Amino acid sequence: MPRSLPQDFLFGAATAAYQIEGAAFEDGRTSSIWDAFARIPGAVLGGDTGDVACDHYHRYREDVGVMRGLGLQAYRFSTSWSRVRPDGGAPNPAGLDFYRRLVDELLENGIVPWLTLYHWDMPQALEERGGWTSRDTVDRFVEYALTVHDALGDRVRDWTTLNEPWCSSFLSYTAGVHAPGRYSVEDGLLAAHHLLLAHGRTVQELRSRDADLSLGITLNLTVADAADPDDPADRDAARRIDGQFNRWFLDPVFRGEYPADIVRDIAAVDADAVAHWQAAIRPGDLDTIRTPLDALGVNYYHGELLSGHPQGDGTEGTPHDGVQERRAASPFPADGGVHWVERGLPRTGMDWEVQPEGLTRLLTRVASDYADGVPIYVTENGAAYDDVVVDGRVHDVERSAFVRDHVAAVADAIEQGADVRGYFAWSLLDNYEWSWGYGKRFGIVRVDYDTQERTVKDSGLEYARIIAARAV
C-alpha cells in the first residue's frame, strides 16, 4: 500500500560546486584546495581533477531543464568560494554573475534554490595561510558569505553554512584523505572548531541582515550500533564512533559544548593536541556556535555495527570515507579498539551497507535529543553503483530500490513524530566523487564525461514518480 508524504514535503536533489561545475580557471576563478589536492600524485584515483567535471558552468540551463522534467521542487547547490572571492580576496563579479543566472533560471522554472556556502572548496591561497586551522579563516568565510548574500539574498531564502564539517576537518586535516591532505590530530580539532565558529558567526550576520532567511547547517550523521549490546567493549566502541561522528558536531551546535567523554578519549591519545585545541577556544565561542537554527540538514548513507573485539575471520566493514585501504591515518582520533563488523546487508558500489531503517532511527533520535522545534531535512541520501548503459538507458534497479526504501524510511520517521520537511537525492548528476575521481557514479542522471550527454536513469524516473504521487 502506498505511503503518503505530507503535501508540503519538499522533494529535491543535491550537487556541489567542485563536483559538477568545471570551468576551473575561467572568469576569474582561482585554485581551490581541491584543485591543488587533486594534482598530488596518488591523492585521487586515476589522477582525475575537477577541471571539467560535468561542465555545469556552461550547461546549467540544460541541467535546470532536467530538474524541471523530473519534477524537482528544490535544488541544493553550493557556491564556490574560489569563484566568488578568488584567493580569498576581493569579490569576483563574473563568478557572482554565474550564480545570479543559475538562481534566476531555477526560479523561472519553479524550483526553490537551496544554497550551501561551503562544500569543501576553500581557496588554496587561504590554505597556504593556515586554512581552517587559522582563526583568521573564520573572518574570511564571513566576508565570503556576506558577498554571496549581497548578490543573492533578495532571491534565496534557504541558506546552509557548511556541508559535513566532519569531512572538512577530521577527514581532511587528520586522515589526509580529502583536501588539503594533512595528517594531524591537532589540525583536525582546530579545523572542526573554526568551521563551527564560522557557521555560528555567519548565521548571526545573515540573520541580522534579514530575519526572514532560513539558516542552517548540514551534518553527515550515522547510526552507531554495538554488535552485542550486552558486551561493554562493544558498547564502548559504539559510544566512541557516535561521539566522534555525531556528538562532536551536534553537541556544540545545539548544546554549546563538546562531548566530554570524547575529549577525554582524544586526550588519552594526544594530550598536547587537546591542550592546544582547548587554548584556541575563546570565551563566547560556544555561545556563537549554538546560535539558534531554522533548519538542520542531515546527510545519511549508512550506519555502523561496531565491536570492541577483533573479528575472528579478519572480515570487517569500513568507516564512512569508503577508502580505508588508502588511509594513512584514521579520521577518528580516538578509535583505538573499534572494529567494524560485517552483517550481511546488501552493499553499494562504495562498499557501504544499505540500511534504510537506520535513517528512520537517526531522524527520530536527532529530532528527540537535539533538534526540538527545528525542522529537519535529509539533504543528502544516495548510492553509487556500477551502471551499465543498454540501448541508451540505465536500468539501475538497485539505486531505484535504494531511493524508494529510504524515502519510505523518512515517512516512517515522520509517522513516529520527527519533524522532517524534505528529502534531497544525492546526486542529481554523476560527478567528480572526491578521492574516487570519476570512478563512482551517484547520479540519478547519467553523465557521459566524453560527450557531456545527460541521460535520466531509471532511478531518476522512479524518483520523479514518487514526487508526482507524493507517495512511495
Short mmCIF file of C-alpha atoms in Angstrom, two decimals:
data_model
loop_
_atom_site.label_atom_id
_atom_site.label_comp_id
_atom_site.label_asym_id
_atom_site.label_seq_id
_atom_site.Cartn_x
_atom_site.Cartn_y
_atom_site.Cartn_z
CA MET A 1 0.00 0.00 0.00
CA PRO A 2 1.45 3.43 -0.93
CA ARG A 3 2.95 5.51 1.89
CA SER A 4 1.97 9.18 1.57
CA LEU A 5 4.25 12.13 2.29
CA PRO A 6 2.85 15.44 3.61
CA GLN A 7 1.59 17.83 0.95
CA ASP A 8 4.17 20.44 1.97
CA PHE A 9 7.05 17.94 1.99
CA LEU A 10 9.91 19.19 -0.22
CA PHE A 11 11.49 16.88 -2.79
CA GLY A 12 14.81 17.90 -4.30
CA ALA A 13 18.24 16.81 -5.45
CA ALA A 14 21.70 18.00 -4.46
CA THR A 15 25.11 18.71 -6.00
CA ALA A 16 28.34 20.51 -5.05
CA ALA A 17 30.23 23.17 -6.99
CA TYR A 18 33.60 21.46 -7.41
CA GLN A 19 31.97 18.17 -8.30
CA ILE A 20 29.95 19.48 -11.25
CA GLU A 21 30.84 23.00 -12.37
CA GLY A 22 34.11 22.57 -14.21
CA ALA A 23 35.39 25.86 -15.69
CA ALA A 24 38.07 25.57 -13.03
CA PHE A 25 40.08 28.60 -14.09
CA GLU A 26 37.56 30.59 -16.14
CA ASP A 27 36.15 34.06 -15.48
CA GLY A 28 38.47 34.84 -12.60
CA ARG A 29 38.14 31.64 -10.59
CA THR A 30 41.43 30.59 -8.98
CA SER A 31 42.69 27.41 -7.38
CA SER A 32 40.81 25.78 -4.51
CA ILE A 33 42.25 23.23 -2.11
CA TRP A 34 40.69 20.52 -4.28
CA ASP A 35 42.37 21.82 -7.42
CA ALA A 36 45.69 21.58 -5.56
CA PHE A 37 44.99 18.27 -3.81
CA ALA A 38 43.83 16.53 -7.00
CA ARG A 39 47.22 17.27 -8.55
CA ILE A 40 49.17 15.47 -5.81
CA PRO A 41 50.24 12.11 -7.26
CA GLY A 42 48.16 9.33 -5.74
CA ALA A 43 45.73 11.62 -3.91
CA VAL A 44 42.84 10.88 -6.27
CA LEU A 45 42.24 7.58 -8.01
CA GLY A 46 43.16 7.85 -11.67
CA GLY A 47 44.70 11.28 -11.15
CA ASP A 48 41.35 12.86 -12.00
CA THR A 49 40.71 16.56 -11.43
CA GLY A 50 37.51 18.59 -11.39
CA ASP A 51 38.72 20.93 -14.12
CA VAL A 52 35.81 19.98 -16.42
CA ALA A 53 33.61 17.71 -14.27
CA CYS A 54 30.04 17.94 -15.65
CA ASP A 55 30.65 21.33 -17.31
CA HIS A 56 27.64 22.62 -15.39
CA TYR A 57 29.09 26.15 -15.55
CA HIS A 58 28.24 26.19 -19.25
CA ARG A 59 25.31 23.73 -19.20
CA TYR A 60 23.32 24.92 -16.19
CA ARG A 61 20.26 25.79 -18.29
CA GLU A 62 20.17 22.26 -19.66
CA ASP A 63 20.56 20.87 -16.15
CA VAL A 64 17.74 23.02 -14.79
CA GLY A 65 15.62 21.67 -17.64
CA VAL A 66 16.40 18.15 -16.46
CA MET A 67 15.36 19.15 -12.91
CA ARG A 68 12.08 20.52 -14.21
CA GLY A 69 11.45 17.32 -16.16
CA LEU A 70 11.93 15.26 -13.00
CA GLY A 71 9.50 17.44 -11.10
CA LEU A 72 12.08 18.57 -8.54
CA GLN A 73 10.74 21.19 -6.16
CA ALA A 74 14.14 22.29 -4.85
CA TYR A 75 17.78 22.20 -5.89
CA ARG A 76 20.53 22.14 -3.30
CA PHE A 77 23.78 23.52 -4.74
CA SER A 78 26.91 25.12 -3.37
CA THR A 79 28.66 28.32 -4.34
CA SER A 80 32.41 28.14 -4.94
CA TRP A 81 34.42 30.33 -2.59
CA SER A 82 37.23 30.31 -5.19
CA ARG A 83 34.84 31.63 -7.82
CA VAL A 84 33.16 34.25 -5.64
CA ARG A 85 36.26 35.61 -3.84
CA PRO A 86 39.28 34.18 -5.69
CA ASP A 87 42.27 33.56 -3.40
CA GLY A 88 40.06 34.78 -0.56
CA GLY A 89 40.39 38.32 -1.90
CA ALA A 90 38.04 40.81 -3.49
CA PRO A 91 34.64 39.77 -4.89
CA ASN A 92 34.66 38.47 -8.46
CA PRO A 93 31.75 39.95 -10.47
CA ALA A 94 31.91 37.24 -13.15
CA GLY A 95 31.67 34.46 -10.58
CA LEU A 96 28.75 36.11 -8.82
CA ASP A 97 27.00 36.62 -12.15
CA PHE A 98 27.07 32.87 -12.77
CA TYR A 99 25.16 32.22 -9.55
CA ARG A 100 22.73 35.04 -10.34
CA ARG A 101 21.97 33.38 -13.68
CA LEU A 102 21.60 29.96 -12.05
CA VAL A 103 19.21 31.24 -9.37
CA ASP A 104 17.17 33.15 -11.93
CA GLU A 105 16.88 30.03 -14.08
CA LEU A 106 15.75 27.96 -11.10
CA LEU A 107 13.13 30.46 -10.06
CA GLU A 108 11.82 30.82 -13.61
CA ASN A 109 11.28 27.05 -13.60
CA GLY A 110 9.54 26.99 -10.24
CA ILE A 111 12.45 25.35 -8.38
CA VAL A 112 13.48 26.53 -4.92
CA PRO A 113 17.22 27.40 -4.74
CA TRP A 114 18.76 25.83 -1.60
CA LEU A 115 22.20 27.35 -1.23
CA THR A 116 25.19 25.86 0.60
CA LEU A 117 28.06 28.25 1.23
CA TYR A 118 30.81 25.71 1.88
CA HIS A 119 31.11 22.31 0.24
CA TRP A 120 34.86 21.95 0.81
CA ASP A 121 36.41 24.22 -1.86
CA MET A 122 38.39 26.76 0.18
CA PRO A 123 40.74 28.95 -1.89
CA GLN A 124 44.20 27.38 -1.90
CA ALA A 125 45.71 30.76 -1.03
CA LEU A 126 43.88 30.66 2.32
CA GLU A 127 45.06 27.12 2.99
CA GLU A 128 48.61 28.33 2.50
CA ARG A 129 47.93 30.86 5.29
CA GLY A 130 46.73 28.11 7.64
CA GLY A 131 43.36 27.07 6.25
CA TRP A 132 40.79 26.02 8.81
CA THR A 133 43.47 25.69 11.49
CA SER A 134 43.73 29.51 11.46
CA ARG A 135 41.14 31.62 13.25
CA ASP A 136 41.59 34.28 10.58
CA THR A 137 39.82 31.97 8.13
CA VAL A 138 36.63 32.46 10.14
CA ASP A 139 36.66 36.16 9.26
CA ARG A 140 37.43 35.43 5.64
CA PHE A 141 34.49 32.99 5.47
CA VAL A 142 32.07 35.53 6.91
CA GLU A 143 33.24 38.04 4.28
CA TYR A 144 32.60 35.48 1.57
CA ALA A 145 29.15 34.59 2.94
CA LEU A 146 28.09 38.23 3.05
CA THR A 147 29.33 38.73 -0.52
CA VAL A 148 27.11 35.87 -1.69
CA HIS A 149 24.20 37.34 0.26
CA ASP A 150 24.78 40.73 -1.36
CA ALA A 151 24.27 39.08 -4.74
CA LEU A 152 21.53 36.53 -3.99
CA GLY A 153 19.88 37.49 -0.71
CA ASP A 154 16.85 39.02 -2.42
CA ARG A 155 16.03 35.73 -4.19
CA VAL A 156 17.36 32.91 -2.00
CA ARG A 157 15.61 32.17 1.29
CA ASP A 158 17.24 28.86 2.30
CA TRP A 159 20.91 29.07 3.32
CA THR A 160 23.21 26.36 4.63
CA THR A 161 26.53 27.44 6.09
CA LEU A 162 28.57 24.22 5.95
CA ASN A 163 28.25 20.81 4.38
CA GLU A 164 29.61 17.95 6.51
CA PRO A 165 32.20 19.66 8.71
CA TRP A 166 33.32 16.20 9.88
CA CYS A 167 34.72 15.65 6.39
CA SER A 168 36.32 19.09 6.06
CA SER A 169 38.01 18.73 9.46
CA PHE A 170 38.89 15.18 10.50
CA LEU A 171 38.82 13.54 7.07
CA SER A 172 40.80 16.44 5.60
CA TYR A 173 43.17 17.55 8.35
CA THR A 174 43.63 14.34 10.36
CA ALA A 175 43.19 11.44 7.93
CA GLY A 176 44.69 13.13 4.86
CA VAL A 177 42.12 11.55 2.54
CA HIS A 178 40.45 14.80 1.48
CA ALA A 179 41.91 18.20 0.66
CA PRO A 180 44.15 19.65 1.93
CA GLY A 181 45.52 16.23 2.87
CA ARG A 182 47.01 16.88 6.30
CA TYR A 183 47.75 14.20 8.92
CA SER A 184 47.37 15.80 12.34
CA VAL A 185 45.04 15.24 15.27
CA GLU A 186 45.59 18.83 16.42
CA ASP A 187 44.85 20.27 12.98
CA GLY A 188 41.63 18.27 12.76
CA LEU A 189 40.46 19.54 16.13
CA LEU A 190 41.31 23.15 15.28
CA ALA A 191 39.65 22.87 11.87
CA ALA A 192 36.46 21.46 13.39
CA HIS A 193 36.24 24.30 15.92
CA HIS A 194 36.93 27.06 13.41
CA LEU A 195 34.43 25.58 10.94
CA LEU A 196 31.73 25.58 13.61
CA LEU A 197 32.69 29.08 14.72
CA ALA A 198 32.42 30.27 11.09
CA HIS A 199 28.99 28.65 10.95
CA GLY A 200 27.78 30.45 14.07
CA ARG A 201 29.22 33.80 13.05
CA THR A 202 27.65 33.53 9.60
CA VAL A 203 24.21 32.65 10.99
CA GLN A 204 24.39 35.69 13.26
CA GLU A 205 25.48 38.04 10.48
CA LEU A 206 22.91 36.83 7.94
CA ARG A 207 20.10 36.88 10.49
CA SER A 208 21.00 40.46 11.43
CA ARG A 209 20.58 41.39 7.78
CA ASP A 210 17.32 39.53 7.14
CA ALA A 211 15.28 37.82 9.82
CA ASP A 212 13.16 36.06 7.18
CA LEU A 213 16.01 33.87 5.94
CA SER A 214 16.00 30.17 6.82
CA LEU A 215 19.51 29.43 8.13
CA GLY A 216 21.00 26.03 8.90
CA ILE A 217 23.91 23.62 8.77
CA THR A 218 24.23 20.17 7.20
CA LEU A 219 25.86 17.36 9.19
CA ASN A 220 26.69 13.87 7.97
CA LEU A 221 25.49 11.54 10.71
CA THR A 222 25.45 7.82 11.35
CA VAL A 223 23.76 5.18 13.48
CA ALA A 224 26.40 3.50 15.65
CA ASP A 225 25.21 0.14 16.99
CA ALA A 226 27.02 -2.21 19.34
CA ALA A 227 27.42 -5.67 17.83
CA ASP A 228 26.46 -7.12 21.22
CA PRO A 229 24.55 -4.58 23.33
CA ASP A 230 25.33 -6.64 26.43
CA ASP A 231 29.10 -6.51 25.82
CA PRO A 232 30.77 -3.48 27.50
CA ALA A 233 33.56 -3.38 24.90
CA ASP A 234 31.07 -3.32 22.03
CA ARG A 235 29.02 -0.60 23.72
CA ASP A 236 32.17 1.44 24.20
CA ALA A 237 33.09 1.06 20.53
CA ALA A 238 29.64 2.36 19.54
CA ARG A 239 29.99 5.24 22.03
CA ARG A 240 33.30 6.32 20.52
CA ILE A 241 32.05 6.40 16.94
CA ASP A 242 28.76 8.06 17.88
CA GLY A 243 30.74 10.63 19.84
CA GLN A 244 33.34 11.43 17.21
CA PHE A 245 31.00 11.30 14.23
CA ASN A 246 27.70 12.64 15.61
CA ARG A 247 28.02 14.28 19.00
CA TRP A 248 31.23 16.19 18.21
CA PHE A 249 29.11 18.44 15.99
CA LEU A 250 25.57 18.07 17.35
CA ASP A 251 26.56 18.90 20.93
CA PRO A 252 28.23 22.28 20.26
CA VAL A 253 25.60 23.32 17.69
CA PHE A 254 22.63 22.53 19.95
CA ARG A 255 24.08 22.49 23.47
CA GLY A 256 27.09 24.79 23.34
CA GLU A 257 29.56 22.14 24.48
CA TYR A 258 31.84 19.44 23.12
CA PRO A 259 31.25 15.87 24.37
CA ALA A 260 33.43 15.49 27.45
CA ASP A 261 33.87 11.73 27.05
CA ILE A 262 35.32 12.14 23.56
CA VAL A 263 37.61 14.96 24.69
CA ARG A 264 38.99 12.53 27.31
CA ASP A 265 39.36 9.77 24.69
CA ILE A 266 41.35 12.01 22.36
CA ALA A 267 43.46 13.41 25.21
CA ALA A 268 44.46 9.85 26.09
CA VAL A 269 45.88 9.53 22.57
CA ASP A 270 47.31 13.04 22.07
CA ALA A 271 47.17 15.26 25.16
CA ASP A 272 49.13 18.07 23.50
CA ALA A 273 46.67 18.27 20.61
CA VAL A 274 43.74 18.58 23.01
CA ALA A 275 45.56 21.20 25.10
CA HIS A 276 46.27 23.34 22.01
CA TRP A 277 42.68 22.94 20.82
CA GLN A 278 41.29 23.95 24.21
CA ALA A 279 43.54 27.00 24.23
CA ALA A 280 42.09 28.04 20.85
CA ILE A 281 38.50 28.08 22.21
CA ARG A 282 37.92 31.65 23.34
CA PRO A 283 35.22 32.90 25.72
CA GLY A 284 31.97 33.25 23.82
CA ASP A 285 32.90 30.85 21.01
CA LEU A 286 30.49 28.11 22.07
CA ASP A 287 27.66 30.60 22.57
CA THR A 288 28.25 31.73 18.99
CA ILE A 289 28.31 28.15 17.70
CA ARG A 290 24.99 27.36 19.38
CA THR A 291 23.21 30.30 17.73
CA PRO A 292 19.66 29.01 17.07
CA LEU A 293 18.96 27.42 13.69
CA ASP A 294 15.95 27.50 11.39
CA ALA A 295 16.76 24.14 9.78
CA LEU A 296 19.07 21.16 10.25
CA GLY A 297 20.32 19.21 7.26
CA VAL A 298 21.10 15.52 7.81
CA ASN A 299 23.18 13.55 5.30
CA TYR A 300 22.87 9.78 5.66
CA TYR A 301 24.34 6.93 3.63
CA HIS A 302 24.60 4.00 6.07
CA GLY A 303 25.11 3.04 9.69
CA GLU A 304 27.80 1.14 11.56
CA LEU A 305 27.86 -2.12 13.50
CA LEU A 306 30.75 -1.92 15.95
CA SER A 307 32.70 -4.16 18.25
CA GLY A 308 35.44 -3.73 20.78
CA HIS A 309 36.92 -7.07 19.72
CA PRO A 310 38.86 -8.06 16.58
CA GLN A 311 36.74 -10.13 14.24
CA GLY A 312 37.90 -13.73 14.23
CA ASP A 313 37.70 -14.20 10.48
CA GLY A 314 39.53 -10.96 9.74
CA THR A 315 36.46 -9.53 7.99
CA GLU A 316 35.36 -6.03 8.91
CA GLY A 317 33.26 -3.30 7.39
CA THR A 318 34.70 0.10 6.55
CA PRO A 319 34.25 3.56 8.05
CA HIS A 320 32.35 6.29 6.22
CA ASP A 321 35.10 7.55 3.94
CA GLY A 322 34.97 4.34 1.92
CA VAL A 323 38.72 4.35 1.26
CA GLN A 324 40.04 2.69 4.38
CA GLU A 325 42.62 0.79 2.40
CA ARG A 326 44.20 4.06 1.24
CA ARG A 327 44.20 5.88 4.57
CA ALA A 328 47.49 6.63 6.26
CA ALA A 329 45.66 7.79 9.41
CA SER A 330 42.25 7.35 10.97
CA PRO A 331 39.70 10.17 10.78
CA PHE A 332 38.67 9.18 14.31
CA PRO A 333 41.48 10.35 16.60
CA ALA A 334 40.42 8.02 19.42
CA ASP A 335 39.05 4.95 17.67
CA GLY A 336 41.55 2.55 19.21
CA GLY A 337 39.92 -0.80 19.79
CA VAL A 338 37.00 -0.11 17.46
CA HIS A 339 36.23 -2.77 14.84
CA TRP A 340 33.63 -2.55 12.09
CA VAL A 341 31.51 -5.70 11.82
CA GLU A 342 30.02 -7.19 8.69
CA ARG A 343 26.32 -8.04 8.94
CA GLY A 344 25.45 -9.42 5.53
CA LEU A 345 23.46 -6.44 4.26
CA PRO A 346 23.49 -5.53 0.55
CA ARG A 347 26.33 -3.18 -0.39
CA THR A 348 26.66 -0.27 -2.79
CA GLY A 349 29.48 0.38 -5.22
CA MET A 350 31.24 2.26 -2.40
CA ASP A 351 31.13 -0.97 -0.36
CA TRP A 352 28.70 0.74 2.02
CA GLU A 353 25.90 -1.28 3.56
CA VAL A 354 22.32 -0.47 2.56
CA GLN A 355 20.47 0.24 5.81
CA PRO A 356 17.24 2.26 5.32
CA GLU A 357 15.90 1.58 8.81
CA GLY A 358 19.00 3.31 10.18
CA LEU A 359 17.75 6.54 8.62
CA THR A 360 14.46 6.25 10.49
CA ARG A 361 16.24 5.71 13.80
CA LEU A 362 18.71 8.52 13.11
CA LEU A 363 16.00 11.06 12.30
CA THR A 364 13.89 10.19 15.33
CA ARG A 365 16.95 10.31 17.61
CA VAL A 366 18.12 13.69 16.29
CA ALA A 367 14.59 15.10 16.50
CA SER A 368 14.09 14.00 20.11
CA ASP A 369 17.59 14.59 21.50
CA TYR A 370 18.70 17.73 19.65
CA ALA A 371 16.50 19.44 17.08
CA ASP A 372 13.46 20.13 19.24
CA GLY A 373 11.49 22.73 17.31
CA VAL A 374 13.98 22.80 14.42
CA PRO A 375 12.77 21.33 11.11
CA ILE A 376 14.99 18.56 9.70
CA TYR A 377 15.76 17.98 6.04
CA VAL A 378 17.51 14.93 4.60
CA THR A 379 19.94 16.95 2.49
CA GLU A 380 21.85 14.01 1.00
CA ASN A 381 20.98 10.35 0.55
CA GLY A 382 22.00 8.17 -2.35
CA ALA A 383 24.13 5.32 -3.63
CA ALA A 384 26.87 4.61 -6.15
CA TYR A 385 26.54 1.55 -8.35
CA ASP A 386 28.36 0.29 -11.44
CA ASP A 387 25.85 1.47 -14.02
CA VAL A 388 25.57 -0.16 -17.42
CA VAL A 389 24.14 1.63 -20.48
CA VAL A 390 21.91 -0.59 -22.60
CA ASP A 391 20.32 0.91 -25.72
CA GLY A 392 20.76 4.37 -24.27
CA ARG A 393 19.13 3.51 -20.95
CA VAL A 394 20.43 2.85 -17.45
CA HIS A 395 18.32 0.23 -15.70
CA ASP A 396 19.71 0.85 -12.23
CA VAL A 397 17.37 -1.41 -10.28
CA GLU A 398 19.43 -1.28 -7.09
CA ARG A 399 19.55 2.53 -6.97
CA SER A 400 15.82 2.74 -7.69
CA ALA A 401 15.16 0.46 -4.72
CA PHE A 402 17.59 2.48 -2.59
CA VAL A 403 15.69 5.70 -3.26
CA ARG A 404 12.31 4.05 -2.68
CA ASP A 405 13.34 2.39 0.57
CA HIS A 406 14.97 5.49 2.02
CA VAL A 407 12.04 7.78 1.19
CA ALA A 408 9.87 5.17 2.93
CA ALA A 409 12.25 5.33 5.91
CA VAL A 410 11.70 9.11 6.05
CA ALA A 411 7.93 8.51 6.01
CA ASP A 412 8.39 6.12 8.95
CA ALA A 413 10.30 8.80 10.89
CA ILE A 414 7.55 11.35 10.23
CA GLU A 415 4.93 8.88 11.45
CA GLN A 416 6.99 8.44 14.62
CA GLY A 417 6.93 12.16 15.28
CA ALA A 418 10.11 13.53 13.68
CA ASP A 419 9.62 16.91 12.05
CA VAL A 420 11.21 16.05 8.69
CA ARG A 421 10.29 18.54 5.98
CA GLY A 422 12.19 17.38 2.88
CA TYR A 423 14.42 14.89 1.07
CA PHE A 424 17.23 15.65 -1.40
CA ALA A 425 18.58 12.81 -3.51
CA TRP A 426 22.35 12.63 -3.90
CA SER A 427 23.14 13.28 -6.56
CA LEU A 428 21.33 14.92 -9.41
CA LEU A 429 24.25 14.11 -11.75
CA ASP A 430 27.07 11.63 -11.92
CA ASN A 431 30.04 13.76 -10.93
CA TYR A 432 33.57 14.07 -9.58
CA GLU A 433 33.48 11.90 -6.47
CA TRP A 434 36.35 13.42 -4.48
CA SER A 435 39.12 10.90 -3.76
CA TRP A 436 37.46 8.45 -6.15
CA GLY A 437 37.62 10.83 -9.12
CA TYR A 438 35.14 9.82 -11.80
CA GLY A 439 35.18 6.16 -10.76
CA LYS A 440 31.97 6.24 -8.69
CA ARG A 441 28.57 7.27 -10.02
CA PHE A 442 25.88 8.52 -7.61
CA GLY A 443 23.64 10.35 -10.08
CA ILE A 444 20.00 9.73 -10.83
CA VAL A 445 21.04 11.29 -14.17
CA ARG A 446 23.94 9.75 -16.07
CA VAL A 447 26.69 11.98 -17.45
CA ASP A 448 28.82 10.77 -20.34
CA TYR A 449 32.07 12.51 -19.44
CA ASP A 450 33.31 12.37 -23.04
CA THR A 451 30.25 13.97 -24.65
CA GLN A 452 28.61 15.57 -21.57
CA GLU A 453 25.32 13.98 -22.64
CA ARG A 454 22.76 13.70 -19.84
CA THR A 455 20.52 10.62 -19.58
CA VAL A 456 17.89 10.19 -16.89
CA LYS A 457 18.38 6.78 -15.27
CA ASP A 458 15.55 4.51 -14.19
CA SER A 459 16.22 5.71 -10.63
CA GLY A 460 15.53 9.26 -11.81
CA LEU A 461 12.27 8.12 -13.37
CA GLU A 462 11.36 6.32 -10.15
CA TYR A 463 12.13 9.43 -8.11
CA ALA A 464 10.01 11.51 -10.49
CA ARG A 465 7.14 9.03 -9.96
CA ILE A 466 7.48 9.33 -6.18
CA ILE A 467 7.48 13.12 -6.40
CA ALA A 468 4.40 13.21 -8.65
CA ALA A 469 2.49 10.79 -6.41
CA ARG A 470 3.84 12.25 -3.16
CA ALA A 471 3.88 8.64 -2.06
CA VAL A 472 6.18 5.65 -2.06
#
